[in-house]
Coordinates of C-alpha atoms in Angstrom, one line a residue:
M8 CA 163.7 51.7 186.5
S9 CA 166.3 50.0 184.4
A10 CA 163.6 48.1 182.5
D11 CA 161.8 51.4 181.8
F12 CA 165.0 53.0 180.6
H13 CA 165.7 50.0 178.4
Q14 CA 162.3 50.2 176.9
L15 CA 162.6 54.0 176.3
L16 CA 165.9 53.4 174.6
I17 CA 164.4 51.0 172.2
V18 CA 161.6 53.4 171.4
F19 CA 163.9 56.3 170.8
T20 CA 166.3 54.2 168.7
A21 CA 163.4 53.1 166.5
Y22 CA 162.2 56.7 166.1
V23 CA 165.7 57.9 165.1
I24 CA 165.9 55.1 162.5
A25 CA 162.4 55.8 161.2
A26 CA 162.7 59.6 161.1
G27 CA 166.3 59.8 160.0
S28 CA 166.1 57.4 157.1
P29 CA 165.7 59.0 153.7
G30 CA 162.0 59.7 153.0
P31 CA 159.8 62.2 151.3
S32 CA 160.0 64.7 154.2
N33 CA 163.8 64.5 154.5
M34 CA 164.3 64.7 150.8
R35 CA 162.0 67.7 150.5
I36 CA 163.9 69.5 153.3
M37 CA 167.2 68.7 151.6
G38 CA 165.9 70.1 148.3
V39 CA 164.6 73.3 149.8
A40 CA 167.7 73.8 151.9
M41 CA 170.0 73.6 148.9
N42 CA 167.7 75.6 146.6
Q43 CA 166.1 78.2 148.9
G44 CA 168.4 78.4 151.9
R45 CA 168.5 77.7 155.6
R46 CA 165.6 79.8 156.7
A47 CA 163.1 78.3 154.2
A48 CA 164.3 74.8 155.1
L49 CA 163.9 75.3 158.8
V50 CA 160.4 76.6 158.4
L51 CA 159.5 73.6 156.3
A52 CA 161.1 71.4 158.9
A53 CA 159.0 73.1 161.6
G54 CA 155.9 72.0 159.7
V55 CA 157.1 68.4 159.4
V56 CA 158.0 68.4 163.2
S57 CA 154.5 69.7 164.0
G58 CA 152.9 67.0 161.9
S59 CA 155.0 64.3 163.6
I60 CA 154.1 65.6 167.1
F61 CA 150.4 65.7 166.1
W62 CA 150.4 62.1 165.2
G63 CA 152.4 61.2 168.3
I64 CA 149.7 62.8 170.5
M65 CA 147.0 61.0 168.5
A66 CA 148.8 57.7 169.1
A67 CA 149.3 58.4 172.8
T68 CA 145.6 59.2 173.2
G69 CA 144.5 56.2 171.2
V70 CA 142.8 58.2 168.4
S71 CA 145.1 57.1 165.7
A72 CA 144.6 53.4 166.7
V73 CA 140.9 53.9 166.2
L74 CA 141.5 55.7 162.9
S75 CA 143.7 52.9 161.6
R76 CA 140.8 50.5 162.0
Y77 CA 138.7 52.4 159.5
A78 CA 140.0 51.5 156.0
Q79 CA 138.2 54.4 154.4
A80 CA 140.1 57.0 156.5
L81 CA 143.5 55.5 155.7
I82 CA 142.6 55.2 152.0
V83 CA 141.7 58.9 151.9
L84 CA 145.1 59.8 153.5
K85 CA 146.9 57.5 151.1
I86 CA 145.2 59.2 148.1
L87 CA 145.9 62.7 149.4
G88 CA 149.5 61.8 150.4
G89 CA 150.2 60.1 147.0
L90 CA 148.8 62.9 145.0
Y91 CA 150.8 65.5 147.0
L92 CA 154.0 63.5 146.4
L93 CA 153.2 63.3 142.7
Y94 CA 152.7 67.1 142.7
L95 CA 156.1 67.5 144.3
A96 CA 157.5 65.2 141.6
L97 CA 155.9 67.4 138.9
K98 CA 157.5 70.5 140.4
A99 CA 160.9 68.9 140.7
G100 CA 160.6 67.6 137.1
R101 CA 159.8 71.1 135.7
A102 CA 162.7 72.5 137.6
A103 CA 165.0 69.8 136.2
L104 CA 163.9 70.6 132.7
T105 CA 164.3 74.4 133.1
P106 CA 167.7 75.7 131.8
D107 CA 170.0 77.4 134.2
H108 CA 169.6 80.8 132.6
R109 CA 165.9 80.6 133.0
I110 CA 166.3 79.7 136.7
S111 CA 168.6 82.8 137.1
Q112 CA 165.9 85.0 135.7
Q113 CA 163.4 83.6 138.2
T114 CA 165.5 84.3 141.3
G115 CA 163.9 87.7 141.6
N116 CA 160.4 86.2 142.0
Q117 CA 158.7 86.5 145.3
P118 CA 159.8 83.5 147.4
A119 CA 157.3 81.3 149.3
S120 CA 156.1 82.9 152.5
V121 CA 156.8 81.4 156.0
A122 CA 153.2 80.3 156.3
T123 CA 153.2 78.6 152.9
L124 CA 156.4 76.7 153.7
Y125 CA 155.1 75.7 157.1
K126 CA 151.9 74.4 155.6
R127 CA 153.8 72.4 153.0
G128 CA 155.8 70.6 155.7
L129 CA 152.7 70.1 157.8
L130 CA 150.7 68.7 154.9
M131 CA 153.4 66.3 153.9
H132 CA 153.3 64.6 157.3
L133 CA 149.6 64.8 158.0
T134 CA 148.8 63.1 154.7
N135 CA 151.3 60.3 155.4
P136 CA 149.4 57.2 156.6
K137 CA 152.7 55.5 157.4
A138 CA 153.3 58.2 160.0
I139 CA 150.2 57.1 161.8
L140 CA 151.2 53.4 161.7
A141 CA 154.7 54.2 162.8
W142 CA 153.6 56.1 165.8
I143 CA 151.1 53.3 166.8
A144 CA 154.0 50.9 166.6
L145 CA 156.2 53.1 168.7
M146 CA 153.5 53.6 171.4
T147 CA 152.8 49.8 171.4
L148 CA 156.5 49.2 171.8
G149 CA 157.0 51.7 174.6
L150 CA 153.8 51.4 176.6
G151 CA 152.9 48.3 178.6
S152 CA 149.6 47.5 180.1
E153 CA 150.6 49.5 183.3
A154 CA 152.3 52.4 181.6
S155 CA 152.0 55.7 183.5
P156 CA 151.1 59.1 182.1
R157 CA 154.7 60.0 182.9
T158 CA 156.0 57.4 180.5
V159 CA 153.7 58.7 177.8
V160 CA 154.9 62.2 178.3
T161 CA 158.5 61.1 178.3
I162 CA 158.1 59.3 175.0
L163 CA 156.4 62.2 173.4
A164 CA 158.9 64.7 174.7
G165 CA 161.9 62.6 173.8
C166 CA 160.6 62.0 170.2
A167 CA 159.7 65.7 169.9
V168 CA 163.3 66.6 170.7
L169 CA 164.6 63.9 168.3
S170 CA 162.2 65.2 165.6
V171 CA 163.5 68.7 165.9
T172 CA 167.1 67.5 165.9
I173 CA 166.7 65.3 162.9
F174 CA 164.6 67.4 160.6
C175 CA 166.2 70.7 161.5
G176 CA 169.6 69.0 161.3
Y177 CA 168.8 68.1 157.6
A178 CA 167.9 71.8 157.0
L179 CA 171.1 73.0 158.6
V180 CA 173.5 70.6 157.0
F181 CA 172.1 70.9 153.5
S182 CA 172.0 74.7 153.6
T183 CA 175.8 75.0 154.1
A184 CA 177.9 76.7 151.4
P185 CA 179.4 73.4 150.1
M186 CA 175.9 71.8 149.7
V187 CA 174.5 75.0 148.1
G188 CA 177.5 75.1 145.7
M189 CA 177.0 71.4 144.8
Y190 CA 173.3 72.1 144.2
R191 CA 174.1 75.0 141.8
R192 CA 176.6 72.8 139.9
A193 CA 174.3 69.8 139.7
R194 CA 170.9 71.4 140.0
R195 CA 169.2 69.6 137.1
W196 CA 170.5 66.2 138.2
I197 CA 169.4 66.8 141.8
E198 CA 166.0 67.9 140.8
G199 CA 165.7 64.9 138.4
T200 CA 166.6 62.6 141.3
L201 CA 163.9 64.2 143.4
T202 CA 161.5 63.8 140.6
L203 CA 162.1 60.1 140.5
F204 CA 162.0 59.7 144.3
F205 CA 158.8 61.7 144.8
G206 CA 157.2 60.0 141.8
F207 CA 158.1 56.5 143.0
A208 CA 157.0 57.3 146.6
G209 CA 153.7 58.8 145.4
L210 CA 152.8 55.9 143.1
K211 CA 153.8 53.4 145.7
L212 CA 151.5 55.0 148.2
L213 CA 148.6 55.2 145.8
L214 CA 149.0 51.6 144.6
S215 CA 149.8 49.9 148.0
R216 CA 147.0 47.8 149.5
T217 CA 148.1 48.2 153.1

């Protein structure tokens, strides 16, 4: 029992490090939280969480391991994911170049719907081939040759709780009044930073060979 607990602890620690480290999903949630508020960021985070759980289930059932053996499938995901990140970089770049008074005039525009925000978060995670490989590594780390279905369910449930905590935590923290105030004061710098981050991540994904 202690060995199983130790193994689960390793898996959950690895997941926290992987999901909590700054990445495209976290950066996108942060940007939406500061720009559009808590509700929008939580909806986006829900899409990211759904994508993470999806790949977790695929890894647990062995589907993603099969998928990872087909180079063409991963290449398609890499292209889609890279292009989507470059699209986010373009959007952030346009926002960074837009003067503050123009942004004020646009605040009355119809905000993105709940469905749109959810799909954006989901798409970001489903088109990330690293998410597949990360889940395969987690399942390999946590499941031995004699792993029971209970262990699989425990890993999935635990990582799902951690996923909600981490991604929704980003949405909650960065939608607080101090963070929103900081965004309003340094909006163009923040959007410029997001432009560079998404652009670098997108190009890295498109040009990587693995």
